[in-house]
Short mmCIF file of C-alpha atoms in Angstrom, two decimals:
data_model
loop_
_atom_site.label_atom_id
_atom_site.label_comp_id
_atom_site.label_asym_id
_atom_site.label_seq_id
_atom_site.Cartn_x
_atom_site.Cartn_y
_atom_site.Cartn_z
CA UNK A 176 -55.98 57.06 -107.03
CA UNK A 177 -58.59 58.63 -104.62
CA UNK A 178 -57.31 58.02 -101.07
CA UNK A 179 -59.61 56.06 -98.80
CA UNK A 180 -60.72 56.52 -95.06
CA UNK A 181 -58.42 54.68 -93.03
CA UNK A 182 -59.89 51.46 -91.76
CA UNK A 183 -59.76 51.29 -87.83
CA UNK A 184 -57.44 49.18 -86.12
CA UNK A 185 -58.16 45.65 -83.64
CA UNK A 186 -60.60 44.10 -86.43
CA UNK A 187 -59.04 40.96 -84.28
CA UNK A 188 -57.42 40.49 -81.16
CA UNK A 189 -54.61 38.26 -80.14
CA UNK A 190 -54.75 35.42 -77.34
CA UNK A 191 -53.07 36.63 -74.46
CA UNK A 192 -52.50 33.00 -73.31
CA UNK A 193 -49.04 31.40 -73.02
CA UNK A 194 -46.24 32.43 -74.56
CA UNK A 195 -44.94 30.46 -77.31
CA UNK A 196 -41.74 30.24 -75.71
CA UNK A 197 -43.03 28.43 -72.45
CA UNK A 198 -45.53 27.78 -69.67
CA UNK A 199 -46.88 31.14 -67.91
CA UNK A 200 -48.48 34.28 -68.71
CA UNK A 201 -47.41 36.36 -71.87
CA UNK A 202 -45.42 39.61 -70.91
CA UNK A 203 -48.04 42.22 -72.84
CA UNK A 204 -46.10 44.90 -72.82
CA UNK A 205 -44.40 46.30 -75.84
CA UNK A 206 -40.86 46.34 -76.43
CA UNK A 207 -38.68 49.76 -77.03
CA UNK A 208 -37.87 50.84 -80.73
CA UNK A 209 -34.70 49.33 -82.16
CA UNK A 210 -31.73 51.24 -83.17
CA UNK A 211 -32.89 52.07 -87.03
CA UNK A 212 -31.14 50.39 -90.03
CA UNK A 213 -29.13 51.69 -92.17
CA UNK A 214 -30.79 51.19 -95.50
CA UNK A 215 -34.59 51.19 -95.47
CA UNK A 216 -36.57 47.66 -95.84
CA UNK A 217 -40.09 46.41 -96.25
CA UNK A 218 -41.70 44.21 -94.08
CA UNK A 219 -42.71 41.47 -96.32
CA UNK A 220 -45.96 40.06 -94.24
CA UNK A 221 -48.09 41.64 -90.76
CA UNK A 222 -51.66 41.35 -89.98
CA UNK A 223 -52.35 45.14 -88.98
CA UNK A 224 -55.26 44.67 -88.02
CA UNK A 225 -54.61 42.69 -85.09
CA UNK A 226 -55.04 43.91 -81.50
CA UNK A 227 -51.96 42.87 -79.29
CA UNK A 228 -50.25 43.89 -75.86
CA UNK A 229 -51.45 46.59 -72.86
CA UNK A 230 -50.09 49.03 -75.06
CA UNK A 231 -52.25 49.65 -78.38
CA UNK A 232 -51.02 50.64 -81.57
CA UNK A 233 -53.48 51.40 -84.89
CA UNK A 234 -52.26 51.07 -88.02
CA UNK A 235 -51.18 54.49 -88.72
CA UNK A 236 -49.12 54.43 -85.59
CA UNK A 237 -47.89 51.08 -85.86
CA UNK A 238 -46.60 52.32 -89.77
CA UNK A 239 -45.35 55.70 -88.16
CA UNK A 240 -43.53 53.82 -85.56
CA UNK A 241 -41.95 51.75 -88.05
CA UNK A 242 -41.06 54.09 -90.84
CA UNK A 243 -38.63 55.83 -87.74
CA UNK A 244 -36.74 52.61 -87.63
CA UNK A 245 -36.00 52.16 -91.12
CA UNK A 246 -39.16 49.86 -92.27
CA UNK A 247 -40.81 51.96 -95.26
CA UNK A 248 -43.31 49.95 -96.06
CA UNK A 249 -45.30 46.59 -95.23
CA UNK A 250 -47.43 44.11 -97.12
CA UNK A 251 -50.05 43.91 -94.92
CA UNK A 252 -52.01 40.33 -95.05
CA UNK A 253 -55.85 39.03 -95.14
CA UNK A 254 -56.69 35.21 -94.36
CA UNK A 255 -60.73 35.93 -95.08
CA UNK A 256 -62.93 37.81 -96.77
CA UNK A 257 -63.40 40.30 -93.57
CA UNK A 258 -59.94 40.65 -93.46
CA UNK A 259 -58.79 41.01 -96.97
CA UNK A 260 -61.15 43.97 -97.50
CA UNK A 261 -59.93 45.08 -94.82
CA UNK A 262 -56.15 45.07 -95.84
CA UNK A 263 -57.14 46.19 -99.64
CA UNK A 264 -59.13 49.23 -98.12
CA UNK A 265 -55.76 50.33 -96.15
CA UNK A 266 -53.59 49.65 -98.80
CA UNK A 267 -55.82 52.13 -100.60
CA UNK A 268 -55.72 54.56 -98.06
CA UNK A 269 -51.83 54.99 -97.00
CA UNK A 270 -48.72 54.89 -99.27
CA UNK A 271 -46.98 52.67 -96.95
CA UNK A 272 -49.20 49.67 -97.71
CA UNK A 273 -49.37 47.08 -100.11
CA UNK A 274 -51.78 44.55 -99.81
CA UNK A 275 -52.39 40.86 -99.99
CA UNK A 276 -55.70 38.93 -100.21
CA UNK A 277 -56.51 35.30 -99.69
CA UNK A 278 -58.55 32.52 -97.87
CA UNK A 279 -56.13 31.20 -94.68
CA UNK A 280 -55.81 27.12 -95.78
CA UNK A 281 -57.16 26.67 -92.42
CA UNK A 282 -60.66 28.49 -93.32
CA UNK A 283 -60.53 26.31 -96.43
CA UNK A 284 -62.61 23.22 -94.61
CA UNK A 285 -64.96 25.21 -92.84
CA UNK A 286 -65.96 27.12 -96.12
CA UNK A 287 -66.55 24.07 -98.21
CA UNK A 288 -68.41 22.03 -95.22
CA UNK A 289 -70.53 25.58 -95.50
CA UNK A 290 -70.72 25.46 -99.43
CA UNK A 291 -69.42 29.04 -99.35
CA UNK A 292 -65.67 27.79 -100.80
CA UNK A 293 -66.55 28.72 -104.09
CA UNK A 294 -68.37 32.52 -103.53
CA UNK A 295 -65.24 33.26 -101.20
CA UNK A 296 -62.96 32.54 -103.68
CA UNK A 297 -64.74 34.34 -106.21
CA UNK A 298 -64.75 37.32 -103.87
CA UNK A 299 -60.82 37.10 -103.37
CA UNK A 300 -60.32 36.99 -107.12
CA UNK A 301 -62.23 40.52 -107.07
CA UNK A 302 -60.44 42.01 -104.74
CA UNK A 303 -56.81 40.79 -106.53
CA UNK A 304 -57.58 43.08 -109.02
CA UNK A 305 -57.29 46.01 -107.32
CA UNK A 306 -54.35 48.12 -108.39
CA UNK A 307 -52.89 48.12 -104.70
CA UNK A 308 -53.56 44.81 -103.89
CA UNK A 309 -50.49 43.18 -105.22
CA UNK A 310 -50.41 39.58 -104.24
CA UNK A 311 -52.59 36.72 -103.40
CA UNK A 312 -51.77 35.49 -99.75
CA UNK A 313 -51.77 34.00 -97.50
CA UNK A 314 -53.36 30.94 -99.34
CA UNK A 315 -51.10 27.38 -99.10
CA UNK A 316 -51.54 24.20 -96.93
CA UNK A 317 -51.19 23.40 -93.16
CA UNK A 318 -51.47 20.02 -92.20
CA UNK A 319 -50.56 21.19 -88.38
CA UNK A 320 -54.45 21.96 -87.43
CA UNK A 321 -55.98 20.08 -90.58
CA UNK A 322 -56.44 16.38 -90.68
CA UNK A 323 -56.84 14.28 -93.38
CA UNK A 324 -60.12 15.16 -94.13
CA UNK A 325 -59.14 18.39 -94.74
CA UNK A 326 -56.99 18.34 -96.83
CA UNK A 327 -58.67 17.80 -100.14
CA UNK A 328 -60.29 21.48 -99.52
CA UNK A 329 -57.33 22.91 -98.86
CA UNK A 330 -55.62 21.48 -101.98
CA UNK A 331 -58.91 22.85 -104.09
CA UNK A 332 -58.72 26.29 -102.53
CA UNK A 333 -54.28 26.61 -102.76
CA UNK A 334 -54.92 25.67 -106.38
CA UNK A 335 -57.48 28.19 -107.17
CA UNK A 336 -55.26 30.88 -105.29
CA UNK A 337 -52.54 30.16 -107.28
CA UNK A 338 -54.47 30.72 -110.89
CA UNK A 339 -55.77 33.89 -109.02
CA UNK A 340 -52.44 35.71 -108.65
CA UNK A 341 -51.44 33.92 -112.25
CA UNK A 342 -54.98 35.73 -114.11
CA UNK A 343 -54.07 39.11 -112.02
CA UNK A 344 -49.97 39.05 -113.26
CA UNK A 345 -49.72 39.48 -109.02
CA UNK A 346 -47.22 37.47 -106.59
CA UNK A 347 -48.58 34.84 -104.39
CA UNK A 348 -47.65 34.03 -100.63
CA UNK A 349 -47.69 30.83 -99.26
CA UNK A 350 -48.27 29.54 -95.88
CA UNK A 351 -46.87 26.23 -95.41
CA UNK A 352 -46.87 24.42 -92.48
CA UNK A 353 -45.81 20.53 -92.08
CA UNK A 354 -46.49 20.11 -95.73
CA UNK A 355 -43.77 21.26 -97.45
CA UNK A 356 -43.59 18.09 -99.84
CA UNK A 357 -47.03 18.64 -100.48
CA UNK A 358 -46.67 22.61 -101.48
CA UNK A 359 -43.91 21.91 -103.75
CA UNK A 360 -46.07 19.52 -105.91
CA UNK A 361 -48.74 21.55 -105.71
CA UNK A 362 -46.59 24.46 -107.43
CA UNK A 363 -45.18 21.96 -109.61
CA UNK A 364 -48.24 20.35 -110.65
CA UNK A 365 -50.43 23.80 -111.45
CA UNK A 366 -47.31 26.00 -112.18
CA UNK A 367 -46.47 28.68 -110.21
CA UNK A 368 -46.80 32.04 -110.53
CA UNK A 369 -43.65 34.09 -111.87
CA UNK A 370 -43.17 35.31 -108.30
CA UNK A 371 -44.12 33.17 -105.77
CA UNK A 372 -43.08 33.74 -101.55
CA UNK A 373 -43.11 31.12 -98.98
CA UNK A 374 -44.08 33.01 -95.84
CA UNK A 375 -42.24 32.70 -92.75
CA UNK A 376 -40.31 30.24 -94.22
CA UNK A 377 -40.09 27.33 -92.29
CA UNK A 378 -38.13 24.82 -94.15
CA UNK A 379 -34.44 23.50 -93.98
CA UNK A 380 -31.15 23.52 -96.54
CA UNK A 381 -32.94 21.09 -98.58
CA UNK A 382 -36.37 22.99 -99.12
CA UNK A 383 -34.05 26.11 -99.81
CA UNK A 384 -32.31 24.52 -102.44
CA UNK A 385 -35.69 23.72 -104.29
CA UNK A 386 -36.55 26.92 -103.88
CA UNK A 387 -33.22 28.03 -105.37
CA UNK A 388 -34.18 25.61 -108.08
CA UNK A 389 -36.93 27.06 -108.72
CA UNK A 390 -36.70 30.93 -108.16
CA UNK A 391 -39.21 30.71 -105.40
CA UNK A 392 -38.57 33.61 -102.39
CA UNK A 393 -37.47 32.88 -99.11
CA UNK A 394 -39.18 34.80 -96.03
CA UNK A 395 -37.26 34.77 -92.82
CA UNK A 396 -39.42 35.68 -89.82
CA UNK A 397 -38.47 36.27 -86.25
CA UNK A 398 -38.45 32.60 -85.96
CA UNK A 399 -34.96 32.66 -87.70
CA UNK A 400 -33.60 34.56 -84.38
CA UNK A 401 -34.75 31.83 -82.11
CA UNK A 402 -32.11 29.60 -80.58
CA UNK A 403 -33.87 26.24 -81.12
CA UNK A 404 -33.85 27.19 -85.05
CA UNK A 405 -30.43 26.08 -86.51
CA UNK A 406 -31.76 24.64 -89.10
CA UNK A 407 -33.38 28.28 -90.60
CA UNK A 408 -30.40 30.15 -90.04
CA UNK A 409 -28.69 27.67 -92.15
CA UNK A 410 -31.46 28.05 -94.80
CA UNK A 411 -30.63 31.64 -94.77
CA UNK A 412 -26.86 30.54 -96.12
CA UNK A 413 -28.14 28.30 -98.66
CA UNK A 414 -30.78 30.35 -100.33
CA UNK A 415 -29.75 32.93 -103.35
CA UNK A 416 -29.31 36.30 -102.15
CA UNK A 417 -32.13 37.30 -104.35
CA UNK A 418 -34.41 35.25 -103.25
CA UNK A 419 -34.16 36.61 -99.71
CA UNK A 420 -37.24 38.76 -97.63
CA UNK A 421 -38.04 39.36 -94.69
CA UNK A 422 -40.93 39.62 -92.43
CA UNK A 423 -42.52 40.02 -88.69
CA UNK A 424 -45.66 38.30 -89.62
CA UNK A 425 -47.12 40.50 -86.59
CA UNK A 426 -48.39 40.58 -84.10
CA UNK A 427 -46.99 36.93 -83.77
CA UNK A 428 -43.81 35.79 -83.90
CA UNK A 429 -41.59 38.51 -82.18
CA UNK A 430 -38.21 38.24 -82.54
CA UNK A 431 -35.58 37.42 -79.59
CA UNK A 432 -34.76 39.00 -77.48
CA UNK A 433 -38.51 39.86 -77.23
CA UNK A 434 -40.00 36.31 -78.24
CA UNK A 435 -43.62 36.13 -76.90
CA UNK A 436 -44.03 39.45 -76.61
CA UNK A 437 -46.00 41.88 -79.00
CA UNK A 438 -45.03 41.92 -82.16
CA UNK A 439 -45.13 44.88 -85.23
CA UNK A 440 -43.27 46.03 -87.77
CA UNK A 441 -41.36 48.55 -85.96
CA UNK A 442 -39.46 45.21 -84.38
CA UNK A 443 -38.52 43.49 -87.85
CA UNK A 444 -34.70 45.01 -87.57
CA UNK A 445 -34.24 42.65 -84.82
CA UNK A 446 -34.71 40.06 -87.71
CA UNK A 447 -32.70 41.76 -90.30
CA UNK A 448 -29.23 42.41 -87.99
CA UNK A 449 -29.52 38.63 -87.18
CA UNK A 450 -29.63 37.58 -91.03
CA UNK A 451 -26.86 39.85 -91.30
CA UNK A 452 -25.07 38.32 -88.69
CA UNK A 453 -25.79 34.94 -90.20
CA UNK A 454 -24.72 35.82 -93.44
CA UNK A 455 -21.45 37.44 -91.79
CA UNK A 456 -22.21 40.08 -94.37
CA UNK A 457 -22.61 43.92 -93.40
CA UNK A 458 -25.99 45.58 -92.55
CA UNK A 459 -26.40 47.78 -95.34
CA UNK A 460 -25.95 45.69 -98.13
CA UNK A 461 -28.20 43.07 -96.44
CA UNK A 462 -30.90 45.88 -95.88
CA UNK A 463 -30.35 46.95 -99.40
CA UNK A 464 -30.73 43.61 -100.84
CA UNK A 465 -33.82 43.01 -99.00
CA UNK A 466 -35.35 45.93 -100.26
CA UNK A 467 -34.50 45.36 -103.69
CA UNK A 468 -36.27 41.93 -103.85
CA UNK A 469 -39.01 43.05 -102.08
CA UNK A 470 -39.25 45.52 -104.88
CA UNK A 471 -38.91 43.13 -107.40
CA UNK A 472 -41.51 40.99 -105.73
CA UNK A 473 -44.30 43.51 -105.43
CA UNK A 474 -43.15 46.69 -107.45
CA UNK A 475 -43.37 49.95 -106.40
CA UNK A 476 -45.07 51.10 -102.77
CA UNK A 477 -45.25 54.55 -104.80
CA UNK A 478 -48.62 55.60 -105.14
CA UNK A 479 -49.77 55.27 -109.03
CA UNK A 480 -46.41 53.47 -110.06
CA UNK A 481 -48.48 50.20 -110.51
CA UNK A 482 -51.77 51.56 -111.06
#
């Protein structure tokens, strides 16, 4: 594989309006490095290509900055067609990067009110076969800003993701958000590929169990380390060991002690010491588990080992 030119960084830039934590300004300023784990992991979903924070970082140092902290490698994310070239293009270009391609459920209306569902799509299904592209994401349904007239192009465009990453022998992540009901039948109905991730999981004991059922992967953001969130960190008990990942989804969704802050992947062993802590299990073997099924997920982040 020919190397690429690296794409350049803040394609996008994040609010800087309230925190998600409360009223007020956002504190822009980016945390300190963590102390490094143990065993190295992957961060299982970021948007690199976000701009974030007083303090920039580009992709290669937001992936150097990371890799000194013990996070090898990232799957970095599009939600449209600008995006997903983008994040194929710097998966080509750095061994550290895997990428994902996809139409965001919530661009799903918009495209077919625009009659430009269909050519998108077809577009994403180019792009999946790219030998470093290896998973169709994030695709799913989110019935948070989508009404019910929505929802019938969402359901078209999920379903057509899904026989993407099935054609392409790829994984496929899954952004669900109020609709878990709905996502399971969905997967149900038009079978789901071999390895399938929710994203940032947001579900409960009871969704984890289906997933257990199922052999579905689990992806605990920094939202598992918030105090209001119980109900994920008992997820993170319930689901099979194997079927556990872990993510920053950056820049949003920064972990405490840093929650509403900048987010990147340097920060996702603030996640991965509280899953740890959750599972009462030590660090390493949690890391090392993590790694593992992100392995299994995606394959190898080895140049040419999935070409």
């Amino acid at each position: 594989m020919t190397a690429a030119e690296v794409p350049a960084g803040g394609l996008r830039k994040r609010s800087t309006g309230p925190a998600a934590s409360g009223s007020g300004s956002r504190d822009l300023s980016r945390p300190e490095n963590p102390e490094p784990l143990p065993i190295p992991v992957y961060d299982n979903h970021a948007h690199l290509e976000f701009e974030d924070g007083v303090d920039q970082l580009d992709p290669l140092d937001s992936l150097a900055r990371a890799e000194a902290v013990g996070v090898r490698g990232i799957v970095q994310v599009g939600t449209d067609l600008e995006t997903s070239r983008w994040s194929a293009q710097l998966a080509a270009s750095d061994p550290r990067v895997l990428a994902a391609v996809a139409l965001h459920p919530n661009e799903a209306p918009r495209l077919f009110a625009e009659g430009l569902l269909s050519s998108h799509l077809s577009e994403i299904a180019r792009l999946a076969a790219q030998s470093r592209v290896r998973a169709v994401g994030e695709t799913g349904l989110d019935f948070f800003r989508t009404g019910e007239d929505g929802r019938a192009a969402q359901i078209e465009s999920f379903e057509t993701h899904i026989e993407i990453a099935k054609a392409n022998g790829i994984a496929l992540q899954i952004h669900d958000r109020d609709a878990h009901d709905e996502v399971v039948a969905t997967l149900l109905r038009v079978g789901a590929p071999e390895r399938t991730v929710l994203h940032c999981f947001s579900g409960d004991a009871r969704l984890a169990r289906v997933c257990n059922e199922h052999g579905w992967y689990m992806s605990f953001s920094g939202t598992s380390t918030f105090k209001n969130a119980p109900a994920l960190r008992e997820a993170i008990t319930v689901a099979r060991p194997e079927l556990v990942l872990a993510e920053t989804d950056a820049p949003f969704l920064t972990p405490e002690p840093f929650r509403g802050r900048p987010n990147a992947p340097y920060l996702l062993p603030h996640t991965v010491r509280r899953m740890a802590e959750t599972l009462d299990e030590p660090l390493a073997e949690v890391c090392a588990r993590i790694a593992a099924n992100t392995e299994r997920v995606y394959g190898t982040w080895e140049v040419g080992g999935n070409d």
